[in-house]
Amino acid sequence: MPDAPPTPPSRLPLGWIAAALRRERTRAGLSLSELAKRAGIAKSTLSQLEAASGNPSMETIWALAVALGVPFGTLVEPPAPAVQVIRADEGPTVHSEQSSYTASLLAVSPPGTRRDIYRVRLEPGSVRDSKPHIPGTVEHIVVGTGRVKAGPLEEQTELGPGDYMAYRGDVPHAYEALAPGTTFVLIMQHV
């Protein structure tokens, strides 16, 4: 029996596009009618796209991106994971030829961001609950010593020395030391 023909690549998930359109339209402060007018498409087409139905062409998405003032990729890229963890000895690493220096890239700073960097010491026995910070805040943790459980309340992760984690800081989150003498670097990135 001959091999089945290869299946064509799947279309972009409409849910991604719908969420991106709603997010960017809201950021721009535009109504459905105004965005549709600026993009030169029917309001019903935009409404369908935001409801994750329809079959958008590249040209339609491109017109919407231009009308919103965002790159095309903003509307079609997959959503970033809510929590990113890089364990010690993982991640892209570069080594110096002149010394015993090794650097692992953990996160690239997006344009226009501001960062606060903290060295944190935490002991077992209590949980540090943190209320949401300003919208768009992302927290980065690199554990130095001990063990810590951290992250958004529904997605906390245990981390050990050298582990890295990134998560939204604009939702309720917490930190809990799991070993005496726990230390970590906390970077708060504000967009």
mmCIF file with all atom_site columns, C-alpha atoms in Angstrom:
data_model
loop_
_atom_site.group_PDB
_atom_site.id
_atom_site.type_symbol
_atom_site.label_atom_id
_atom_site.label_alt_id
_atom_site.label_comp_id
_atom_site.label_asym_id
_atom_site.label_entity_id
_atom_site.label_seq_id
_atom_site.pdbx_PDB_ins_code
_atom_site.Cartn_x
_atom_site.Cartn_y
_atom_site.Cartn_z
_atom_site.occupancy
_atom_site.B_iso_or_equiv
_atom_site.pdbx_formal_charge
_atom_site.auth_seq_id
_atom_site.auth_comp_id
_atom_site.auth_asym_id
_atom_site.auth_atom_id
_atom_site.pdbx_PDB_model_num
ATOM 1   C CA . MET A 1 1   ? 0.000   0.000  0.000  1.00 0.00 ? 1   MET A CA 1
ATOM 2   C CA . PRO A 1 2   ? 1.504   3.389  -0.942 1.00 0.00 ? 2   PRO A CA 1
ATOM 3   C CA . ASP A 1 3   ? 2.360   5.902  1.732  1.00 0.00 ? 3   ASP A CA 1
ATOM 4   C CA . ALA A 1 4   ? -0.329  8.435  2.516  1.00 0.00 ? 4   ALA A CA 1
ATOM 5   C CA . PRO A 1 5   ? 0.372   11.924 1.181  1.00 0.00 ? 5   PRO A CA 1
ATOM 6   C CA . PRO A 1 6   ? 1.915   14.213 3.756  1.00 0.00 ? 6   PRO A CA 1
ATOM 7   C CA . THR A 1 7   ? -0.580  16.269 5.676  1.00 0.00 ? 7   THR A CA 1
ATOM 8   C CA . PRO A 1 8   ? -0.380  19.992 5.078  1.00 0.00 ? 8   PRO A CA 1
ATOM 9   C CA . PRO A 1 9   ? 0.845   22.117 7.967  1.00 0.00 ? 9   PRO A CA 1
ATOM 10  C CA . SER A 1 10  ? -1.926  23.067 10.348 1.00 0.00 ? 10  SER A CA 1
ATOM 11  C CA . ARG A 1 11  ? -3.348  26.564 10.234 1.00 0.00 ? 11  ARG A CA 1
ATOM 12  C CA . LEU A 1 12  ? -2.610  28.992 12.974 1.00 0.00 ? 12  LEU A CA 1
ATOM 13  C CA . PRO A 1 13  ? -4.872  28.374 15.948 1.00 0.00 ? 13  PRO A CA 1
ATOM 14  C CA . LEU A 1 14  ? -7.649  30.942 15.746 1.00 0.00 ? 14  LEU A CA 1
ATOM 15  C CA . GLY A 1 15  ? -7.610  31.240 19.538 1.00 0.00 ? 15  GLY A CA 1
ATOM 16  C CA . TRP A 1 16  ? -4.117  32.787 19.411 1.00 0.00 ? 16  TRP A CA 1
ATOM 17  C CA . ILE A 1 17  ? -5.154  35.338 16.813 1.00 0.00 ? 17  ILE A CA 1
ATOM 18  C CA . ALA A 1 18  ? -8.420  36.136 18.629 1.00 0.00 ? 18  ALA A CA 1
ATOM 19  C CA . ALA A 1 19  ? -6.666  36.721 21.964 1.00 0.00 ? 19  ALA A CA 1
ATOM 20  C CA . ALA A 1 20  ? -3.937  38.833 20.336 1.00 0.00 ? 20  ALA A CA 1
ATOM 21  C CA . LEU A 1 21  ? -6.489  40.964 18.464 1.00 0.00 ? 21  LEU A CA 1
ATOM 22  C CA . ARG A 1 22  ? -8.546  41.619 21.600 1.00 0.00 ? 22  ARG A CA 1
ATOM 23  C CA . ARG A 1 23  ? -5.415  42.394 23.631 1.00 0.00 ? 23  ARG A CA 1
ATOM 24  C CA . GLU A 1 24  ? -3.943  44.798 21.060 1.00 0.00 ? 24  GLU A CA 1
ATOM 25  C CA . ARG A 1 25  ? -7.266  46.479 20.252 1.00 0.00 ? 25  ARG A CA 1
ATOM 26  C CA . THR A 1 26  ? -7.838  47.079 23.977 1.00 0.00 ? 26  THR A CA 1
ATOM 27  C CA . ARG A 1 27  ? -4.290  48.461 24.409 1.00 0.00 ? 27  ARG A CA 1
ATOM 28  C CA . ALA A 1 28  ? -4.904  50.819 21.479 1.00 0.00 ? 28  ALA A CA 1
ATOM 29  C CA . GLY A 1 29  ? -8.254  51.917 22.961 1.00 0.00 ? 29  GLY A CA 1
ATOM 30  C CA . LEU A 1 30  ? -10.138 51.154 19.747 1.00 0.00 ? 30  LEU A CA 1
ATOM 31  C CA . SER A 1 31  ? -13.689 49.907 19.281 1.00 0.00 ? 31  SER A CA 1
ATOM 32  C CA . LEU A 1 32  ? -14.446 47.052 16.886 1.00 0.00 ? 32  LEU A CA 1
ATOM 33  C CA . SER A 1 33  ? -15.912 49.579 14.439 1.00 0.00 ? 33  SER A CA 1
ATOM 34  C CA . GLU A 1 34  ? -12.895 51.889 14.545 1.00 0.00 ? 34  GLU A CA 1
ATOM 35  C CA . LEU A 1 35  ? -10.327 49.101 14.097 1.00 0.00 ? 35  LEU A CA 1
ATOM 36  C CA . ALA A 1 36  ? -12.310 47.559 11.232 1.00 0.00 ? 36  ALA A CA 1
ATOM 37  C CA . LYS A 1 37  ? -12.532 50.974 9.539  1.00 0.00 ? 37  LYS A CA 1
ATOM 38  C CA . ARG A 1 38  ? -8.784  51.628 9.950  1.00 0.00 ? 38  ARG A CA 1
ATOM 39  C CA . ALA A 1 39  ? -7.920  48.154 8.604  1.00 0.00 ? 39  ALA A CA 1
ATOM 40  C CA . GLY A 1 40  ? -10.371 48.403 5.708  1.00 0.00 ? 40  GLY A CA 1
ATOM 41  C CA . ILE A 1 41  ? -12.265 45.249 6.667  1.00 0.00 ? 41  ILE A CA 1
ATOM 42  C CA . ALA A 1 42  ? -15.870 44.567 7.614  1.00 0.00 ? 42  ALA A CA 1
ATOM 43  C CA . LYS A 1 43  ? -16.766 44.928 11.298 1.00 0.00 ? 43  LYS A CA 1
ATOM 44  C CA . SER A 1 44  ? -18.424 41.478 11.104 1.00 0.00 ? 44  SER A CA 1
ATOM 45  C CA . THR A 1 45  ? -15.120 39.966 9.894  1.00 0.00 ? 45  THR A CA 1
ATOM 46  C CA . LEU A 1 46  ? -13.259 41.485 12.845 1.00 0.00 ? 46  LEU A CA 1
ATOM 47  C CA . SER A 1 47  ? -15.974 40.350 15.240 1.00 0.00 ? 47  SER A CA 1
ATOM 48  C CA . GLN A 1 48  ? -15.678 36.781 13.903 1.00 0.00 ? 48  GLN A CA 1
ATOM 49  C CA . LEU A 1 49  ? -11.901 36.860 14.251 1.00 0.00 ? 49  LEU A CA 1
ATOM 50  C CA . GLU A 1 50  ? -12.120 38.040 17.854 1.00 0.00 ? 50  GLU A CA 1
ATOM 51  C CA . ALA A 1 51  ? -14.595 35.203 18.483 1.00 0.00 ? 51  ALA A CA 1
ATOM 52  C CA . ALA A 1 52  ? -12.002 32.728 17.101 1.00 0.00 ? 52  ALA A CA 1
ATOM 53  C CA . SER A 1 53  ? -14.045 31.860 14.023 1.00 0.00 ? 53  SER A CA 1
ATOM 54  C CA . GLY A 1 54  ? -13.622 32.617 10.359 1.00 0.00 ? 54  GLY A CA 1
ATOM 55  C CA . ASN A 1 55  ? -10.655 32.018 8.106  1.00 0.00 ? 55  ASN A CA 1
ATOM 56  C CA . PRO A 1 56  ? -8.378  35.070 8.130  1.00 0.00 ? 56  PRO A CA 1
ATOM 57  C CA . SER A 1 57  ? -6.059  35.603 5.205  1.00 0.00 ? 57  SER A CA 1
ATOM 58  C CA . MET A 1 58  ? -2.527  36.874 5.639  1.00 0.00 ? 58  MET A CA 1
ATOM 59  C CA . GLU A 1 59  ? -3.647  40.137 4.074  1.00 0.00 ? 59  GLU A CA 1
ATOM 60  C CA . THR A 1 60  ? -6.439  40.582 6.648  1.00 0.00 ? 60  THR A CA 1
ATOM 61  C CA . ILE A 1 61  ? -4.090  39.921 9.544  1.00 0.00 ? 61  ILE A CA 1
ATOM 62  C CA . TRP A 1 62  ? -1.485  42.221 8.007  1.00 0.00 ? 62  TRP A CA 1
ATOM 63  C CA . ALA A 1 63  ? -4.053  45.024 7.607  1.00 0.00 ? 63  ALA A CA 1
ATOM 64  C CA . LEU A 1 64  ? -5.088  44.620 11.244 1.00 0.00 ? 64  LEU A CA 1
ATOM 65  C CA . ALA A 1 65  ? -1.470  44.680 12.419 1.00 0.00 ? 65  ALA A CA 1
ATOM 66  C CA . VAL A 1 66  ? -0.807  47.889 10.482 1.00 0.00 ? 66  VAL A CA 1
ATOM 67  C CA . ALA A 1 67  ? -3.999  49.486 11.829 1.00 0.00 ? 67  ALA A CA 1
ATOM 68  C CA . LEU A 1 68  ? -2.968  48.529 15.376 1.00 0.00 ? 68  LEU A CA 1
ATOM 69  C CA . GLY A 1 69  ? 0.619   49.686 14.874 1.00 0.00 ? 69  GLY A CA 1
ATOM 70  C CA . VAL A 1 70  ? 2.095   46.311 15.854 1.00 0.00 ? 70  VAL A CA 1
ATOM 71  C CA . PRO A 1 71  ? 4.342   43.859 14.001 1.00 0.00 ? 71  PRO A CA 1
ATOM 72  C CA . PHE A 1 72  ? 2.555   41.069 12.089 1.00 0.00 ? 72  PHE A CA 1
ATOM 73  C CA . GLY A 1 73  ? 4.117   38.501 14.445 1.00 0.00 ? 73  GLY A CA 1
ATOM 74  C CA . THR A 1 74  ? 2.363   40.077 17.434 1.00 0.00 ? 74  THR A CA 1
ATOM 75  C CA . LEU A 1 75  ? -0.954  38.787 16.092 1.00 0.00 ? 75  LEU A CA 1
ATOM 76  C CA . VAL A 1 76  ? 0.181   35.296 15.065 1.00 0.00 ? 76  VAL A CA 1
ATOM 77  C CA . GLU A 1 77  ? 2.919   34.246 17.472 1.00 0.00 ? 77  GLU A CA 1
ATOM 78  C CA . PRO A 1 78  ? 2.017   31.583 20.032 1.00 0.00 ? 78  PRO A CA 1
ATOM 79  C CA . PRO A 1 79  ? 1.314   32.878 23.511 1.00 0.00 ? 79  PRO A CA 1
ATOM 80  C CA . ALA A 1 80  ? 4.336   32.891 25.786 1.00 0.00 ? 80  ALA A CA 1
ATOM 81  C CA . PRO A 1 81  ? 4.210   30.363 28.572 1.00 0.00 ? 81  PRO A CA 1
ATOM 82  C CA . ALA A 1 82  ? 2.881   31.803 31.818 1.00 0.00 ? 82  ALA A CA 1
ATOM 83  C CA . VAL A 1 83  ? 5.833   30.318 33.698 1.00 0.00 ? 83  VAL A CA 1
ATOM 84  C CA . GLN A 1 84  ? 9.277   29.643 32.276 1.00 0.00 ? 84  GLN A CA 1
ATOM 85  C CA . VAL A 1 85  ? 11.795  27.533 34.224 1.00 0.00 ? 85  VAL A CA 1
ATOM 86  C CA . ILE A 1 86  ? 15.432  27.025 33.285 1.00 0.00 ? 86  ILE A CA 1
ATOM 87  C CA . ARG A 1 87  ? 17.228  24.575 35.551 1.00 0.00 ? 87  ARG A CA 1
ATOM 88  C CA . ALA A 1 88  ? 20.872  24.959 36.525 1.00 0.00 ? 88  ALA A CA 1
ATOM 89  C CA . ASP A 1 89  ? 23.138  23.798 33.676 1.00 0.00 ? 89  ASP A CA 1
ATOM 90  C CA . GLU A 1 90  ? 20.367  24.396 31.096 1.00 0.00 ? 90  GLU A CA 1
ATOM 91  C CA . GLY A 1 91  ? 19.889  27.223 28.614 1.00 0.00 ? 91  GLY A CA 1
ATOM 92  C CA . PRO A 1 92  ? 22.114  28.630 25.875 1.00 0.00 ? 92  PRO A CA 1
ATOM 93  C CA . THR A 1 93  ? 25.630  28.870 27.304 1.00 0.00 ? 93  THR A CA 1
ATOM 94  C CA . VAL A 1 94  ? 28.808  30.545 26.046 1.00 0.00 ? 94  VAL A CA 1
ATOM 95  C CA . HIS A 1 95  ? 32.332  29.945 27.345 1.00 0.00 ? 95  HIS A CA 1
ATOM 96  C CA . SER A 1 96  ? 35.279  32.325 27.366 1.00 0.00 ? 96  SER A CA 1
ATOM 97  C CA . GLU A 1 97  ? 38.456  31.257 25.593 1.00 0.00 ? 97  GLU A CA 1
ATOM 98  C CA . GLN A 1 98  ? 40.557  33.470 27.893 1.00 0.00 ? 98  GLN A CA 1
ATOM 99  C CA . SER A 1 99  ? 39.290  32.497 31.352 1.00 0.00 ? 99  SER A CA 1
ATOM 100 C CA . SER A 1 100 ? 37.061  30.086 33.239 1.00 0.00 ? 100 SER A CA 1
ATOM 101 C CA . TYR A 1 101 ? 34.049  32.344 32.621 1.00 0.00 ? 101 TYR A CA 1
ATOM 102 C CA . THR A 1 102 ? 30.760  30.756 31.531 1.00 0.00 ? 102 THR A CA 1
ATOM 103 C CA . ALA A 1 103 ? 27.545  32.711 30.943 1.00 0.00 ? 103 ALA A CA 1
ATOM 104 C CA . SER A 1 104 ? 24.051  31.310 30.446 1.00 0.00 ? 104 SER A CA 1
ATOM 105 C CA . LEU A 1 105 ? 21.480  33.561 28.785 1.00 0.00 ? 105 LEU A CA 1
ATOM 106 C CA . LEU A 1 106 ? 18.322  33.485 30.866 1.00 0.00 ? 106 LEU A CA 1
ATOM 107 C CA . ALA A 1 107 ? 16.223  36.323 29.420 1.00 0.00 ? 107 ALA A CA 1
ATOM 108 C CA . VAL A 1 108 ? 16.636  39.066 26.856 1.00 0.00 ? 108 VAL A CA 1
ATOM 109 C CA . SER A 1 109 ? 15.419  42.509 27.894 1.00 0.00 ? 109 SER A CA 1
ATOM 110 C CA . PRO A 1 110 ? 12.568  43.662 25.636 1.00 0.00 ? 110 PRO A CA 1
ATOM 111 C CA . PRO A 1 111 ? 12.869  47.239 24.322 1.00 0.00 ? 111 PRO A CA 1
ATOM 112 C CA . GLY A 1 112 ? 11.551  49.901 26.670 1.00 0.00 ? 112 GLY A CA 1
ATOM 113 C CA . THR A 1 113 ? 11.591  47.797 29.826 1.00 0.00 ? 113 THR A CA 1
ATOM 114 C CA . ARG A 1 114 ? 12.738  48.810 33.282 1.00 0.00 ? 114 ARG A CA 1
ATOM 115 C CA . ARG A 1 115 ? 14.163  46.399 35.809 1.00 0.00 ? 115 ARG A CA 1
ATOM 116 C CA . ASP A 1 116 ? 14.656  46.378 39.557 1.00 0.00 ? 116 ASP A CA 1
ATOM 117 C CA . ILE A 1 117 ? 17.107  43.775 40.877 1.00 0.00 ? 117 ILE A CA 1
ATOM 118 C CA . TYR A 1 118 ? 16.973  42.412 44.420 1.00 0.00 ? 118 TYR A CA 1
ATOM 119 C CA . ARG A 1 119 ? 19.047  39.943 46.413 1.00 0.00 ? 119 ARG A CA 1
ATOM 120 C CA . VAL A 1 120 ? 16.598  38.042 48.628 1.00 0.00 ? 120 VAL A CA 1
ATOM 121 C CA . ARG A 1 121 ? 17.249  36.008 51.772 1.00 0.00 ? 121 ARG A CA 1
ATOM 122 C CA . LEU A 1 122 ? 14.408  33.810 53.003 1.00 0.00 ? 122 LEU A CA 1
ATOM 123 C CA . GLU A 1 123 ? 14.066  31.297 55.827 1.00 0.00 ? 123 GLU A CA 1
ATOM 124 C CA . PRO A 1 124 ? 11.579  28.417 56.163 1.00 0.00 ? 124 PRO A CA 1
ATOM 125 C CA . GLY A 1 125 ? 8.516   28.814 58.318 1.00 0.00 ? 125 GLY A CA 1
ATOM 126 C CA . SER A 1 126 ? 6.492   31.477 56.562 1.00 0.00 ? 126 SER A CA 1
ATOM 127 C CA . VAL A 1 127 ? 5.229   32.278 53.102 1.00 0.00 ? 127 VAL A CA 1
ATOM 128 C CA . ARG A 1 128 ? 5.788   35.697 51.531 1.00 0.00 ? 128 ARG A CA 1
ATOM 129 C CA . ASP A 1 129 ? 2.538   36.449 49.701 1.00 0.00 ? 129 ASP A CA 1
ATOM 130 C CA . SER A 1 130 ? 2.783   39.201 47.117 1.00 0.00 ? 130 SER A CA 1
ATOM 131 C CA . LYS A 1 131 ? -0.133  41.121 45.673 1.00 0.00 ? 131 LYS A CA 1
ATOM 132 C CA . PRO A 1 132 ? -0.129  41.841 41.923 1.00 0.00 ? 132 PRO A CA 1
ATOM 133 C CA . HIS A 1 133 ? 2.304   44.536 40.780 1.00 0.00 ? 133 HIS A CA 1
ATOM 134 C CA . ILE A 1 134 ? 1.617   47.020 37.981 1.00 0.00 ? 134 ILE A CA 1
ATOM 135 C CA . PRO A 1 135 ? 0.249   45.483 34.733 1.00 0.00 ? 135 PRO A CA 1
ATOM 136 C CA . GLY A 1 136 ? 2.923   43.940 32.543 1.00 0.00 ? 136 GLY A CA 1
ATOM 137 C CA . THR A 1 137 ? 5.340   43.168 35.391 1.00 0.00 ? 137 THR A CA 1
ATOM 138 C CA . VAL A 1 138 ? 7.389   39.993 34.930 1.00 0.00 ? 138 VAL A CA 1
ATOM 139 C CA . GLU A 1 139 ? 9.492   38.564 37.757 1.00 0.00 ? 139 GLU A CA 1
ATOM 140 C CA . HIS A 1 140 ? 12.697  36.583 37.231 1.00 0.00 ? 140 HIS A CA 1
ATOM 141 C CA . ILE A 1 141 ? 14.304  34.477 39.985 1.00 0.00 ? 141 ILE A CA 1
ATOM 142 C CA . VAL A 1 142 ? 17.747  32.864 40.074 1.00 0.00 ? 142 VAL A CA 1
ATOM 143 C CA . VAL A 1 143 ? 18.339  30.733 43.179 1.00 0.00 ? 143 VAL A CA 1
ATOM 144 C CA . GLY A 1 144 ? 21.736  31.060 44.851 1.00 0.00 ? 144 GLY A CA 1
ATOM 145 C CA . THR A 1 145 ? 21.449  28.791 47.894 1.00 0.00 ? 145 THR A CA 1
ATOM 146 C CA . GLY A 1 146 ? 18.807  26.582 49.482 1.00 0.00 ? 146 GLY A CA 1
ATOM 147 C CA . ARG A 1 147 ? 15.456  25.783 47.892 1.00 0.00 ? 147 ARG A CA 1
ATOM 148 C CA . VAL A 1 148 ? 12.423  27.979 47.246 1.00 0.00 ? 148 VAL A CA 1
ATOM 149 C CA . LYS A 1 149 ? 8.857   27.432 46.065 1.00 0.00 ? 149 LYS A CA 1
ATOM 150 C CA . ALA A 1 150 ? 7.777   30.457 44.033 1.00 0.00 ? 150 ALA A CA 1
ATOM 151 C CA . GLY A 1 151 ? 5.489   31.776 41.329 1.00 0.00 ? 151 GLY A CA 1
ATOM 152 C CA . PRO A 1 152 ? 1.819   32.502 40.697 1.00 0.00 ? 152 PRO A CA 1
ATOM 153 C CA . LEU A 1 153 ? -0.374  30.887 43.326 1.00 0.00 ? 153 LEU A CA 1
ATOM 154 C CA . GLU A 1 154 ? -1.761  28.242 40.945 1.00 0.00 ? 154 GLU A CA 1
ATOM 155 C CA . GLU A 1 155 ? 1.587   27.513 39.249 1.00 0.00 ? 155 GLU A CA 1
ATOM 156 C CA . GLN A 1 156 ? 4.251   27.518 41.954 1.00 0.00 ? 156 GLN A CA 1
ATOM 157 C CA . THR A 1 157 ? 7.446   25.601 41.215 1.00 0.00 ? 157 THR A CA 1
ATOM 158 C CA . GLU A 1 158 ? 10.230  24.318 43.470 1.00 0.00 ? 158 GLU A CA 1
ATOM 159 C CA . LEU A 1 159 ? 13.665  25.623 42.560 1.00 0.00 ? 159 LEU A CA 1
ATOM 160 C CA . GLY A 1 160 ? 17.178  24.782 43.724 1.00 0.00 ? 160 GLY A CA 1
ATOM 161 C CA . PRO A 1 161 ? 20.615  26.406 43.418 1.00 0.00 ? 161 PRO A CA 1
ATOM 162 C CA . GLY A 1 162 ? 21.226  27.746 39.911 1.00 0.00 ? 162 GLY A CA 1
ATOM 163 C CA . ASP A 1 163 ? 17.596  27.308 38.790 1.00 0.00 ? 163 ASP A CA 1
ATOM 164 C CA . TYR A 1 164 ? 15.895  30.170 36.940 1.00 0.00 ? 164 TYR A CA 1
ATOM 165 C CA . MET A 1 165 ? 12.197  30.960 36.694 1.00 0.00 ? 165 MET A CA 1
ATOM 166 C CA . ALA A 1 166 ? 10.165  33.734 35.018 1.00 0.00 ? 166 ALA A CA 1
ATOM 167 C CA . TYR A 1 167 ? 6.490   34.435 35.644 1.00 0.00 ? 167 TYR A CA 1
ATOM 168 C CA . ARG A 1 168 ? 3.878   37.178 35.615 1.00 0.00 ? 168 ARG A CA 1
ATOM 169 C CA . GLY A 1 169 ? 4.222   39.514 38.564 1.00 0.00 ? 169 GLY A CA 1
ATOM 170 C CA . ASP A 1 170 ? 0.898   41.217 37.871 1.00 0.00 ? 170 ASP A CA 1
ATOM 171 C CA . VAL A 1 171 ? -1.024  38.312 39.410 1.00 0.00 ? 171 VAL A CA 1
ATOM 172 C CA . PRO A 1 172 ? -0.986  37.102 43.046 1.00 0.00 ? 172 PRO A CA 1
ATOM 173 C CA . HIS A 1 173 ? 2.240   35.167 43.696 1.00 0.00 ? 173 HIS A CA 1
ATOM 174 C CA . ALA A 1 174 ? 4.308   33.913 46.622 1.00 0.00 ? 174 ALA A CA 1
ATOM 175 C CA . TYR A 1 175 ? 7.750   32.808 47.814 1.00 0.00 ? 175 TYR A CA 1
ATOM 176 C CA . GLU A 1 176 ? 8.441   30.115 50.416 1.00 0.00 ? 176 GLU A CA 1
ATOM 177 C CA . ALA A 1 177 ? 11.865  28.936 51.578 1.00 0.00 ? 177 ALA A CA 1
ATOM 178 C CA . LEU A 1 178 ? 12.120  25.154 51.701 1.00 0.00 ? 178 LEU A CA 1
ATOM 179 C CA . ALA A 1 179 ? 15.628  25.073 53.217 1.00 0.00 ? 179 ALA A CA 1
ATOM 180 C CA . PRO A 1 180 ? 17.515  27.226 55.731 1.00 0.00 ? 180 PRO A CA 1
ATOM 181 C CA . GLY A 1 181 ? 19.693  29.962 54.272 1.00 0.00 ? 181 GLY A CA 1
ATOM 182 C CA . THR A 1 182 ? 17.759  30.283 51.009 1.00 0.00 ? 182 THR A CA 1
ATOM 183 C CA . THR A 1 183 ? 18.928  33.145 48.799 1.00 0.00 ? 183 THR A CA 1
ATOM 184 C CA . PHE A 1 184 ? 17.952  34.216 45.317 1.00 0.00 ? 184 PHE A CA 1
ATOM 185 C CA . VAL A 1 185 ? 18.208  37.135 42.948 1.00 0.00 ? 185 VAL A CA 1
ATOM 186 C CA . LEU A 1 186 ? 14.837  38.660 42.046 1.00 0.00 ? 186 LEU A CA 1
ATOM 187 C CA . ILE A 1 187 ? 14.560  40.847 38.966 1.00 0.00 ? 187 ILE A CA 1
ATOM 188 C CA . MET A 1 188 ? 11.303  42.761 38.557 1.00 0.00 ? 188 MET A CA 1
ATOM 189 C CA . GLN A 1 189 ? 10.818  43.805 34.942 1.00 0.00 ? 189 GLN A CA 1
ATOM 190 C CA . HIS A 1 190 ? 8.336   46.625 34.389 1.00 0.00 ? 190 HIS A CA 1
ATOM 191 C CA . VAL A 1 191 ? 7.127   47.403 30.885 1.00 0.00 ? 191 VAL A CA 1
#
